mmCIF file of C-alpha atoms in Angstrom:
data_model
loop_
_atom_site.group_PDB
_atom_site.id
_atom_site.type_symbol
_atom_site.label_atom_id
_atom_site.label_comp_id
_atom_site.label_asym_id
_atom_site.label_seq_id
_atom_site.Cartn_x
_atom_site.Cartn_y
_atom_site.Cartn_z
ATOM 1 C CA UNK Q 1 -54.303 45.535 -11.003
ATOM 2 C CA UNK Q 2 -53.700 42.578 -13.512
ATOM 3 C CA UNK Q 3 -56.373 43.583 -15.753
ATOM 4 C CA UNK Q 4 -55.287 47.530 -15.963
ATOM 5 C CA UNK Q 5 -51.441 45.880 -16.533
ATOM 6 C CA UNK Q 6 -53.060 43.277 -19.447
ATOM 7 C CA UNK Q 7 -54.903 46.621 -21.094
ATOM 8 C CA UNK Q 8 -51.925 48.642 -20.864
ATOM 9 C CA UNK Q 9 -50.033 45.816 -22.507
ATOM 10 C CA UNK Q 10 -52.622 44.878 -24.855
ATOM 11 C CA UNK Q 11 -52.791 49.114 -26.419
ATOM 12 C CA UNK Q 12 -49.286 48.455 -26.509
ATOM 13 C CA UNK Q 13 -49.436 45.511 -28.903
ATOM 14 C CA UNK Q 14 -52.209 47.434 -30.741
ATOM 15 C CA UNK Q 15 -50.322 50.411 -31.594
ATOM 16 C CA UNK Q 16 -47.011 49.472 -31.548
ATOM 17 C CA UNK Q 17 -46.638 47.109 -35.092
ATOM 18 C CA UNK Q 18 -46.453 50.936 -36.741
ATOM 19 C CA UNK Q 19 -43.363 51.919 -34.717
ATOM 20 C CA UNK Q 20 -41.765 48.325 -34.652
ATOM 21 C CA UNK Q 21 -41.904 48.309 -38.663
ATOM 22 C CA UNK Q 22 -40.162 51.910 -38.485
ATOM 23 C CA UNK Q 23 -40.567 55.685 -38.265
ATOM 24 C CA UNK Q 24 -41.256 58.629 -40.137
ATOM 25 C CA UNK Q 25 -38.400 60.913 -41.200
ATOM 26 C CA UNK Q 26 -40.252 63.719 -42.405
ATOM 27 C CA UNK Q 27 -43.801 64.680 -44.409
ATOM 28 C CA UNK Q 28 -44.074 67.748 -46.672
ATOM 29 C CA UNK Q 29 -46.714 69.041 -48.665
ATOM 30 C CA UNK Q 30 -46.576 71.046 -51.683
ATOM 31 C CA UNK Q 31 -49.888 72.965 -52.584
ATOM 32 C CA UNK Q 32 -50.561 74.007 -56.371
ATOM 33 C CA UNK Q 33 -52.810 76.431 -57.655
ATOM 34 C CA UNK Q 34 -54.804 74.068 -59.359
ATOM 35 C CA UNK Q 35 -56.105 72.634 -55.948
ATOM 36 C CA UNK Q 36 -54.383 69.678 -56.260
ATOM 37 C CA UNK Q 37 -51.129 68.868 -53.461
ATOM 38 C CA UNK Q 38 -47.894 66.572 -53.517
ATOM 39 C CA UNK Q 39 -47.183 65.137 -50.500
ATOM 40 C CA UNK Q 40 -43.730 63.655 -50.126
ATOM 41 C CA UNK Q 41 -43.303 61.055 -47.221
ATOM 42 C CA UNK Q 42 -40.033 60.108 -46.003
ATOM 43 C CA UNK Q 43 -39.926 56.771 -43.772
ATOM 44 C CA UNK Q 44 -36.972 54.535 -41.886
ATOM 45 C CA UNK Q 45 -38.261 51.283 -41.992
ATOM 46 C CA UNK Q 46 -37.017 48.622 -39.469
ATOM 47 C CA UNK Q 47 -34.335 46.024 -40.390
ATOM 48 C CA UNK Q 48 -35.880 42.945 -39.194
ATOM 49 C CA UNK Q 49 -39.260 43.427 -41.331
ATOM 50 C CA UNK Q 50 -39.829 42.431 -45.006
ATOM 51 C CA UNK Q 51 -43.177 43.821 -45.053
ATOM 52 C CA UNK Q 52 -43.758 47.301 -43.786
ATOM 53 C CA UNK Q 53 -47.105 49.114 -43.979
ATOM 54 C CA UNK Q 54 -46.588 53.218 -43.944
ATOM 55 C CA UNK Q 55 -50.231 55.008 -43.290
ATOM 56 C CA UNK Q 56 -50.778 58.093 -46.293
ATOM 57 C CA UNK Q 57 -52.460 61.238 -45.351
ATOM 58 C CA UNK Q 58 -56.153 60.296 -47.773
ATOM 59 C CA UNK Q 59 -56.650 57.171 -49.198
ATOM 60 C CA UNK Q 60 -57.457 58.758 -52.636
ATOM 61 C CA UNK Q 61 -54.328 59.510 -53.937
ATOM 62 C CA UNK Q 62 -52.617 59.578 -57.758
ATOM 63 C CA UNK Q 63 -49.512 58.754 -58.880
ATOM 64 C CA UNK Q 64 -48.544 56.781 -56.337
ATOM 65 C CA UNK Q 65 -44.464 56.007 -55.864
ATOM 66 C CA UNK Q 66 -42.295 53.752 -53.826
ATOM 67 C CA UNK Q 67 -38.645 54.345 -53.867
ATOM 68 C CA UNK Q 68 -35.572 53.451 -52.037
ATOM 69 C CA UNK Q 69 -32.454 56.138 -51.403
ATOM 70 C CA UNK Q 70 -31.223 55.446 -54.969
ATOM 71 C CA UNK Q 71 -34.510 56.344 -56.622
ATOM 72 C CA UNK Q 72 -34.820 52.769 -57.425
ATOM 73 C CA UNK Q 73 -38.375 51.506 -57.485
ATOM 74 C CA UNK Q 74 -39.373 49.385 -54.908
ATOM 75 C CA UNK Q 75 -42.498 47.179 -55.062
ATOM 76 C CA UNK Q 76 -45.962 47.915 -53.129
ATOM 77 C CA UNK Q 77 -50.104 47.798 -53.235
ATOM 78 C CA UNK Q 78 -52.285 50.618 -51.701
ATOM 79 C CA UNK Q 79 -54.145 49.232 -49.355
ATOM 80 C CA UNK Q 80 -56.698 52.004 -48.649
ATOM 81 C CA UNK Q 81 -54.969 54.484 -46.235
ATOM 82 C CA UNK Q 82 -51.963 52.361 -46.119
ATOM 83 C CA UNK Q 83 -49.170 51.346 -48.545
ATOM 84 C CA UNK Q 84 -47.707 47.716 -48.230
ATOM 85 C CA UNK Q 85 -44.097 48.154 -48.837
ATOM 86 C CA UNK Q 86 -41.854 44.579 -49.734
ATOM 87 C CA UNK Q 87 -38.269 45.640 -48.796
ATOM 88 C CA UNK Q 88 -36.233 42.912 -50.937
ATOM 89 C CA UNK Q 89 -32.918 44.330 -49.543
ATOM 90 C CA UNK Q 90 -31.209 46.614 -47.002
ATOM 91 C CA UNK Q 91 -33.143 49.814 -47.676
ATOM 92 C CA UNK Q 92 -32.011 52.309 -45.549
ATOM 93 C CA UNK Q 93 -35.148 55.098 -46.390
ATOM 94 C CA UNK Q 94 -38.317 55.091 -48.315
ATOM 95 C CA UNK Q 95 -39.770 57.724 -50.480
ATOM 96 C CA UNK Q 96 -43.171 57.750 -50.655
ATOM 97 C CA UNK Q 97 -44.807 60.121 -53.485
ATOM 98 C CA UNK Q 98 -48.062 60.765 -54.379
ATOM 99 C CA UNK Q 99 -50.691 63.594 -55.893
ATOM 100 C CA UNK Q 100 -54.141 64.080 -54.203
ATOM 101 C CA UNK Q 101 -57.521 66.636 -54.126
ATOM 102 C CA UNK Q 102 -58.637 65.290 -51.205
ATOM 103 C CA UNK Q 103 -57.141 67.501 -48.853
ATOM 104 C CA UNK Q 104 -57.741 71.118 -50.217
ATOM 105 C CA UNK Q 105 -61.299 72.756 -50.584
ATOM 106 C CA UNK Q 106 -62.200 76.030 -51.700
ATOM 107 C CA UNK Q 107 -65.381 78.367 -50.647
ATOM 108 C CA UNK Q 108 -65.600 81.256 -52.457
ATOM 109 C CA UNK Q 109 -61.909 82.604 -53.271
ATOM 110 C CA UNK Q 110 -60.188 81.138 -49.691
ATOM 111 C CA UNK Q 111 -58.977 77.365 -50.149
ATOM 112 C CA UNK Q 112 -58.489 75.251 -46.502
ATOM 113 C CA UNK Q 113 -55.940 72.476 -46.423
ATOM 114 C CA UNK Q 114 -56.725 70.314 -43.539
ATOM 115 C CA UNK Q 115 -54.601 66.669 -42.879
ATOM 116 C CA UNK Q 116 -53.742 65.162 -39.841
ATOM 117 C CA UNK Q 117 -50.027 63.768 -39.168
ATOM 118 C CA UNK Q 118 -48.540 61.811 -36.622
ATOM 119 C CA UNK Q 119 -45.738 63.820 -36.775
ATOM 120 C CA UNK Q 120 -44.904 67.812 -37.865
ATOM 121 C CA UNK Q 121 -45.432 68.650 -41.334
ATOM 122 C CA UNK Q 122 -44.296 71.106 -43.959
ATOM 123 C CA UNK Q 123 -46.408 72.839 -46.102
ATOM 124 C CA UNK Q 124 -45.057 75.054 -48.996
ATOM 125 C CA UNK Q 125 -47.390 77.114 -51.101
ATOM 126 C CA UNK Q 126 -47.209 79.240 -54.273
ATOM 127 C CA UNK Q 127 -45.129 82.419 -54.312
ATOM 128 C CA UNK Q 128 -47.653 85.269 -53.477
ATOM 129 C CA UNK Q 129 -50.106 82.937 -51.110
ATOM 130 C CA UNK Q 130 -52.042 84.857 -48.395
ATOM 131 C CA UNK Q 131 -52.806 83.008 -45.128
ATOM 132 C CA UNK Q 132 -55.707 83.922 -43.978
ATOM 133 C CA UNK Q 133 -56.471 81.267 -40.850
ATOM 134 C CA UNK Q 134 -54.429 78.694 -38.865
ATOM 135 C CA UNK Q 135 -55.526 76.450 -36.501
ATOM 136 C CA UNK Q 136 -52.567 76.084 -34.279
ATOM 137 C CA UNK Q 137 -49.034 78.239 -33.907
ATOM 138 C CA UNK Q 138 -46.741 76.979 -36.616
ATOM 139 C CA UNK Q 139 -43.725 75.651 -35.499
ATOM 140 C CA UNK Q 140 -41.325 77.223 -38.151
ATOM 141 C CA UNK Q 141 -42.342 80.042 -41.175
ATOM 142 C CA UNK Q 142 -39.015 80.540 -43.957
ATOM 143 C CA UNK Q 143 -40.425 82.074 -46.770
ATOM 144 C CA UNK Q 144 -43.343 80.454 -48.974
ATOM 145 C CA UNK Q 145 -43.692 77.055 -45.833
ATOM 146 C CA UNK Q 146 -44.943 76.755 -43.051
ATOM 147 C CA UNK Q 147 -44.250 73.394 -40.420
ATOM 148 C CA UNK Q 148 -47.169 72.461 -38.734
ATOM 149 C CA UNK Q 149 -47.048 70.878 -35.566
ATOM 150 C CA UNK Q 150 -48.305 67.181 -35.321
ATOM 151 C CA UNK Q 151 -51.927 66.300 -35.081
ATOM 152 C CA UNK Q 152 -54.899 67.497 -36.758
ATOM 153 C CA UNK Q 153 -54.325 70.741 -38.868
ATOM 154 C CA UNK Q 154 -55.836 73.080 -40.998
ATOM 155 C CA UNK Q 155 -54.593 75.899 -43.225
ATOM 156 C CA UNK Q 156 -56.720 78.345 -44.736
ATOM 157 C CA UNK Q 157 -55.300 80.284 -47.561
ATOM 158 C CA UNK Q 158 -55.813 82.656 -50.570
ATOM 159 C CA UNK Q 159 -54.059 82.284 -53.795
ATOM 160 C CA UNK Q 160 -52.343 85.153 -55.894
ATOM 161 C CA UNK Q 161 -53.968 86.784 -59.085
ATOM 162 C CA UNK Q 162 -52.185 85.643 -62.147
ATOM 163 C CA UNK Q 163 -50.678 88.564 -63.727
ATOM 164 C CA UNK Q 164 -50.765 90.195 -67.737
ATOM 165 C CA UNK Q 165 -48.146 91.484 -68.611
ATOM 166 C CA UNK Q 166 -48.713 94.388 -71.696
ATOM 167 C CA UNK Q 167 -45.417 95.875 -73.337
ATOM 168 C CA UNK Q 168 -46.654 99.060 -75.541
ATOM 169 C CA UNK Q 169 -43.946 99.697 -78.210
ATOM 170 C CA UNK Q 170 -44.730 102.985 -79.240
ATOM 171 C CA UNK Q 171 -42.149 103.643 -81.689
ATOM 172 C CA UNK Q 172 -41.360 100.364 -83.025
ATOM 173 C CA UNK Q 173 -45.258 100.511 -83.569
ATOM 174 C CA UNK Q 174 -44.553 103.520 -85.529
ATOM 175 C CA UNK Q 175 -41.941 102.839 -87.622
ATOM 176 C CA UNK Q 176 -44.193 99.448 -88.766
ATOM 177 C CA UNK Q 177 -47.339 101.694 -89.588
ATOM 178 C CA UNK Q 178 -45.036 104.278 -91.436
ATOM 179 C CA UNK Q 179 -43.238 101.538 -93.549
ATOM 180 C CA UNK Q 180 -46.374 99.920 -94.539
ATOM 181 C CA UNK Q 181 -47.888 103.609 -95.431
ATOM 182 C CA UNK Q 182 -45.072 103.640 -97.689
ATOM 183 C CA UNK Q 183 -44.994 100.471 -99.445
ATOM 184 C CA UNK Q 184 -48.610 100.240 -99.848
ATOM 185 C CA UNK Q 185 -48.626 104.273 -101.269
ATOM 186 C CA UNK Q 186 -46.005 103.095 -103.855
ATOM 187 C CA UNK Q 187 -47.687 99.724 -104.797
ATOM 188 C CA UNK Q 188 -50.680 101.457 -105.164
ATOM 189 C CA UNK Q 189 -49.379 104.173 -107.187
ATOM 190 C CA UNK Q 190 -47.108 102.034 -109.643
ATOM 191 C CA UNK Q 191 -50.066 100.071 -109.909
ATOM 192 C CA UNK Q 192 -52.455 103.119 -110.958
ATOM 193 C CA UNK Q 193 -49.911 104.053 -113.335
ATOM 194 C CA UNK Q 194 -49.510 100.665 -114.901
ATOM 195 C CA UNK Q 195 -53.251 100.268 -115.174
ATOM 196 C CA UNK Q 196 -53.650 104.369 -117.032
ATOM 197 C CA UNK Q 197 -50.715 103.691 -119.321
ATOM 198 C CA UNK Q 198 -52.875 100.428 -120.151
ATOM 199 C CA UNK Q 199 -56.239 101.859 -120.927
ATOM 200 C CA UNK Q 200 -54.617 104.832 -122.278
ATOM 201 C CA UNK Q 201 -52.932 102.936 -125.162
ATOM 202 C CA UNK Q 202 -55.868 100.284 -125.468
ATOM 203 C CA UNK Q 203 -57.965 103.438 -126.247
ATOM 204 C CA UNK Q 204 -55.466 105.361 -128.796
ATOM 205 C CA UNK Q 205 -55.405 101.263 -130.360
ATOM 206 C CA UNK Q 206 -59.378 100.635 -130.658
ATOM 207 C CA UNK Q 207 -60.419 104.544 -131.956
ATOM 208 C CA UNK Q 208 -57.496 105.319 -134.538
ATOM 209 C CA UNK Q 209 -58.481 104.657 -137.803
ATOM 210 C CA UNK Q 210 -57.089 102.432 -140.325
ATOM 211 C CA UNK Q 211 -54.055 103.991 -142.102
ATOM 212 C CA UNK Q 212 -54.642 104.951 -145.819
ATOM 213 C CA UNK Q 213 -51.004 105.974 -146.288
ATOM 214 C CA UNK Q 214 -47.826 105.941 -144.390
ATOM 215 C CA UNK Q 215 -47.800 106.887 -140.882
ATOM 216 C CA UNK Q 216 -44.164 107.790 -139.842
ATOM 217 C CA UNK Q 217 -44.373 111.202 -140.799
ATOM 218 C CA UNK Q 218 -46.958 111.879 -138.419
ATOM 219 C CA UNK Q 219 -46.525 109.501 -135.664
ATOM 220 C CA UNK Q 220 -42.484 110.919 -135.758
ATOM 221 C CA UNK Q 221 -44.329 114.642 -134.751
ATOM 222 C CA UNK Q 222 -46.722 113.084 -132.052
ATOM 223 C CA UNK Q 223 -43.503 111.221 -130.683
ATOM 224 C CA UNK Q 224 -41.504 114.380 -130.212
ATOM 225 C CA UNK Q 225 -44.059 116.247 -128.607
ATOM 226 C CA UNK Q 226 -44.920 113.698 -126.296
ATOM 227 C CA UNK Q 227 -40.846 113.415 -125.571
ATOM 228 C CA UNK Q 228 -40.646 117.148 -125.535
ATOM 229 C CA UNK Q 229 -43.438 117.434 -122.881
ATOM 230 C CA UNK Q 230 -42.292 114.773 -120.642
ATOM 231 C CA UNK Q 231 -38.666 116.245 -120.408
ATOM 232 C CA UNK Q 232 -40.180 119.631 -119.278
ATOM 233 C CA UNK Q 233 -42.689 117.706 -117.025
ATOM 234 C CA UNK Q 234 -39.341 115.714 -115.596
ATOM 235 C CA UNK Q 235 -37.064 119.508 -115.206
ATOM 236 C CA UNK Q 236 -40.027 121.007 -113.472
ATOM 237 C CA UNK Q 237 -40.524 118.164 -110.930
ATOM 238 C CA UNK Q 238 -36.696 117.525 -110.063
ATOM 239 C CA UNK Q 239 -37.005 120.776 -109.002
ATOM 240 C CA UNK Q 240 -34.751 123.115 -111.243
ATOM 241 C CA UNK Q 241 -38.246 124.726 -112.974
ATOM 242 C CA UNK Q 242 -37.851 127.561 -110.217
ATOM 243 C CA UNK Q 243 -34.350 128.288 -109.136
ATOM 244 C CA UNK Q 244 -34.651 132.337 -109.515
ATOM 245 C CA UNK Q 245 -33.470 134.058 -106.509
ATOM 246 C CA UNK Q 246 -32.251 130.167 -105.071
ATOM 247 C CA UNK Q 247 -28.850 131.710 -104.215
ATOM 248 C CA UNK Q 248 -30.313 134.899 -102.174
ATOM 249 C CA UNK Q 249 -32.943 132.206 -100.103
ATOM 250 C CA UNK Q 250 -29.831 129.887 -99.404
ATOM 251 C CA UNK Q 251 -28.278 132.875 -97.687
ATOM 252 C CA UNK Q 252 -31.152 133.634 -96.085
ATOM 253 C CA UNK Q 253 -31.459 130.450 -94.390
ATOM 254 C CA UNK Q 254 -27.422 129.543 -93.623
ATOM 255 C CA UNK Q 255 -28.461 132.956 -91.196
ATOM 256 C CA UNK Q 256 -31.064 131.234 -89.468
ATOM 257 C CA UNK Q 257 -29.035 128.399 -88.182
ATOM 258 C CA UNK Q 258 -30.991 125.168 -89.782
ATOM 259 C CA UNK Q 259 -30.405 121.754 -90.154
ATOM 260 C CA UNK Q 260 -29.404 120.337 -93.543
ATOM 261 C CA UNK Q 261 -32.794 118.558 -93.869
ATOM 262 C CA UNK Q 262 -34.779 121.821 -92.921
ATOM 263 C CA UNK Q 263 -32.794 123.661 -95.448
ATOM 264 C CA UNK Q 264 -33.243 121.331 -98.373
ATOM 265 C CA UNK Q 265 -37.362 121.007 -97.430
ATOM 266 C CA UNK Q 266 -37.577 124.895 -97.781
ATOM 267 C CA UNK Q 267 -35.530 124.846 -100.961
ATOM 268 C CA UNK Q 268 -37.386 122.044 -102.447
ATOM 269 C CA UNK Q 269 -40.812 123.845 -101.539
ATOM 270 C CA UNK Q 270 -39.377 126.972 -103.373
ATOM 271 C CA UNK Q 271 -38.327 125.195 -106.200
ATOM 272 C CA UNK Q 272 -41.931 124.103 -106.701
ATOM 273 C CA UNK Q 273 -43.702 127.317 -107.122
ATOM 274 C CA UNK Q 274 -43.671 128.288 -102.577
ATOM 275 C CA UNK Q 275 -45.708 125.006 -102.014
ATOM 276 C CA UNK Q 276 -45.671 121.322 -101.945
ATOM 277 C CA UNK Q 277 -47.416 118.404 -100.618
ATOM 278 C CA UNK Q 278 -45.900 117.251 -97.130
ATOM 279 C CA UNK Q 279 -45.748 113.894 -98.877
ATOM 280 C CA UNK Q 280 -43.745 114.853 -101.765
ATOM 281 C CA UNK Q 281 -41.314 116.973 -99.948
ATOM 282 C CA UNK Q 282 -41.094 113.746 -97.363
ATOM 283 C CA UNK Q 283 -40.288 111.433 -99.815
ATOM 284 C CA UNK Q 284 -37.975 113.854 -101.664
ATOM 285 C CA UNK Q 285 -35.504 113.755 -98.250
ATOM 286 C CA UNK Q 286 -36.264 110.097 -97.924
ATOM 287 C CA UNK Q 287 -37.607 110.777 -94.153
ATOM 288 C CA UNK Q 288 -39.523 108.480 -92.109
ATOM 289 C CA UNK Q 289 -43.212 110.324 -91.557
ATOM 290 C CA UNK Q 290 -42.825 111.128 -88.240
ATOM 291 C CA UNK Q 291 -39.705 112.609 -88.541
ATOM 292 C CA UNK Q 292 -40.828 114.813 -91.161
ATOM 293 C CA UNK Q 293 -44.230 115.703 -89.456
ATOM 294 C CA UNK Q 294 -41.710 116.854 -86.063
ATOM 295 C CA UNK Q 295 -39.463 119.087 -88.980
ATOM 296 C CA UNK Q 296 -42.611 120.975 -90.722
ATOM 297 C CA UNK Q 297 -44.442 121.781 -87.169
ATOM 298 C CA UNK Q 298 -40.858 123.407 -86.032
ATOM 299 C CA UNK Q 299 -40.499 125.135 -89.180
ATOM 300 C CA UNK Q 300 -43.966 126.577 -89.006
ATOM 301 C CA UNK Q 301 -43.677 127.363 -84.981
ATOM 302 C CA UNK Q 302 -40.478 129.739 -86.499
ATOM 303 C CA UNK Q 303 -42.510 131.307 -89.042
ATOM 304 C CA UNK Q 304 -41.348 130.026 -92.235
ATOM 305 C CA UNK Q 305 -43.760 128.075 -93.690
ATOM 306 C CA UNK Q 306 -47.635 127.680 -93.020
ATOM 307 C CA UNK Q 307 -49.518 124.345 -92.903
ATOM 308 C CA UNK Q 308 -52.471 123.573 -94.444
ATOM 309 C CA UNK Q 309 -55.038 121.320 -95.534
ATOM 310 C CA UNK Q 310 -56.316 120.458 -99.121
ATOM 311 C CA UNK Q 311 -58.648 117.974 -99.773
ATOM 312 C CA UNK Q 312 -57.106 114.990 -97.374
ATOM 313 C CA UNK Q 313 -53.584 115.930 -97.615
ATOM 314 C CA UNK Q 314 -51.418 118.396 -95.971
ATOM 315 C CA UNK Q 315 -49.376 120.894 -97.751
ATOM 316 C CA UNK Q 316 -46.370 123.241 -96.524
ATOM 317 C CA UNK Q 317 -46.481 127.205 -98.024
ATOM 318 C CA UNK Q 318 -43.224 128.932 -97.951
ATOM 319 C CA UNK Q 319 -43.576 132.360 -96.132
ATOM 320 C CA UNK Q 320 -40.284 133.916 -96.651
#
C-alpha cells in the first residue's frame, strides 16, 4: 500500500510543476493559405514563481513573442518545446505568439492540421475553407472556427480558389478606339497634306527655268487661277455647290418626323451630288462613329438612303 501511495505521490510531483507555475487561458490557431499557422497562447502564470516554463504546440516555430497584458515585452529563451518565461513583476497574463509550418501538410489539394493541446483549441481558417475530415466532434462551429476539444486533433481541410475578377467596358472601350480613329485620321491626313504641298513646290522650284525677263505678269495669272479654283473647290465642299430643289427635300423630310442630325446628314449628302462618304458626312455633324454608324443603318432600314461599299470605305446614296 505504501509503495502504490509513494507512486501516486511521486506522478504527482512529476506532473504537477506545469500546473503549480500556472494555467492556460486559452490557445487559438489561425491557418493561412500559404500553409503556414499563428498560434496565439494565452497563459496565467502563478504568483509565487519567477521562472515559468509554458510548453508550445512544435518546437519549430518563427517569430517567437513574449508579452505581458500591456503588450510590453517580457524576456524568455525557447527551450525546444518549451518557452522559459522570467516574470520581473506582477504579470497578471502572458501572450505567447508565434508562426510555424510544422503543423499543416498538404497531399494533393486537401491540407491536415494536426496538434495536440492540453486544453480546447480554436482554429479559424480562411473565408471559403471546406472541411473535409475531423477527427473528433467539435465543441463549438461560429462561422470561419472551429474549437476543438482537448487532446490530440486533426483537421483536414480544402482551401478556396482565388478568384479573377474581369470588368469588360464595352463602351468606354469604344469611345477610346473611336477617339484614337480620329486623331490618328487627322494627324495622318494634315501630315499627307503637309508632305504634297512640300514636294509639290520643291518640284515647281527645281524644273522652272531661269527667268529671262520679269515674272509678275505671269505668275499674277497662275495666282488667280489657282485662287479662283480653290474658292470653287471650297463652295462645292461646304456644301452650297448643290442646293437646287434644297427647299422642296427639307419639306419632304420635316413630314417624315426626323431628328435634327438625320435631317442635316440627308441634306449634306444632297448637297454633294446624292452621295458622300460615311466619314465625311460623320465628321461634318461632329458625331462619335458609333453614333453615326446607329443613324445611317436606321435611315437605310426606312428607305432613304442605301449603303454601300467602295474600295474600303462606306458611302451613303440618297434615294429620295
Amino acid at each position: 500500500m505504501r509503495k502504490v501511495i509513494l507512486t501516486v505521490l511521486l506522478t504527482f510531483i512529476i506532473l504537477s510543476p506545469a500546473n503549480a507555475q500556472g494555467s492556460f487561458n486559452s490557445i487559438s490557431i489561425e491557418v493561412y493559405n500559404t500553409g503556414y499557422v499563428r498560434v496565439t497562447e494565452i497563459f496565467v502564470p502563478s504568483n509565487v514563481t519567477v521562472v515559468i516554463e509554458v510548453p508550445l504546440l512544435t518546437k519549430d516555430v518563427e517569430a517567437l513573442s513574449v508579452a505581458d497584458e500591456n503588450g510590453n515585452p517580457v524576456p524568455f529563451e525557447q527551450n525546444g518545446s518549451t518557452v522559459e518565461v522570467y516574470l520581473t513583476a506582477n504579470v497578471s497574463f502572458l501572450n505567447i505568439t508565434y508562426f510555424t509550418t510544422e503543423l499543416t501538410s498538404k497531399q494533393g489539394d486537401v491540407w491536415t492540421l494536426t496538434f495536440s493541446s492540453p486544453i480546447p483549441v480554436t482554429v479559424t481558417f480562411p473565408s471559403g475553407t471546406v472541411i473535409v475530415d475531423l477527427s473528433d466532434v467539435p465543441l463549438k462551429i461560429s462561422g470561419n472556427s472551429i474549437t476543438m476539444p482537448p487532446g490530440n486533433q486533426s483537421i483536414s481541410y480544402t482551401l478556396p480558389l482565388p478568384i479573377t475578377e474581369t470588368t469588360t467596358e464595352t463602351s468606354t472601350t469604344s469611345t477610346i478606339t473611336e477617339t484614337s480613329t480620329t486623331k490618328t485620321t487627322s494627324s495622318s491626313t494634315t501630315k499627307t497634306s503637309t508632305t504634297a504641298q512640300t514636294s509639290s513646290e520643291s518640284r515647281s522650284s527645281s524644273s522652272s527655268p531661269a527667268p529671262t525677263s520679269s515674272p509678275w505678269p505671269v505668275l499674277g495669272a497662275v495666282v488667280l487661277v489657282l485662287l479662283a479654283g480653290a474658292g470653287f473647290f471650297l463652295w462645292n465642299r461646304s456644301g452650297k455647290g448643290n442646293t437646287e430643289g434644297e427647299d422642296e427635300l427639307v419639306e419632304k423630310l420635316k413630314a417624315l418626323d426626323l431628328s435634327e442630325e438625320e435631317m442635316e446628314a440627308l441634306l449634306y449628302i444632297h448637297r454633294h451630288g446624292g452621295r458622300a462618304r460615311q466619314a465625311d458626312v460623320r465628321t461634318a455633324l461632329g458625331l462619335p462613329k458609333t453614333t453615326a454608324w446607329r443613324m445611317f443603318n436606321r435611315l437605310a432600314e426606312r428607305g432613304l438612303v442605301r449603303i454601300y461599299k467602295k474600295g474600303k470605305e462606306n458611302w451613303v446614296e440618297l434615294k429620295l
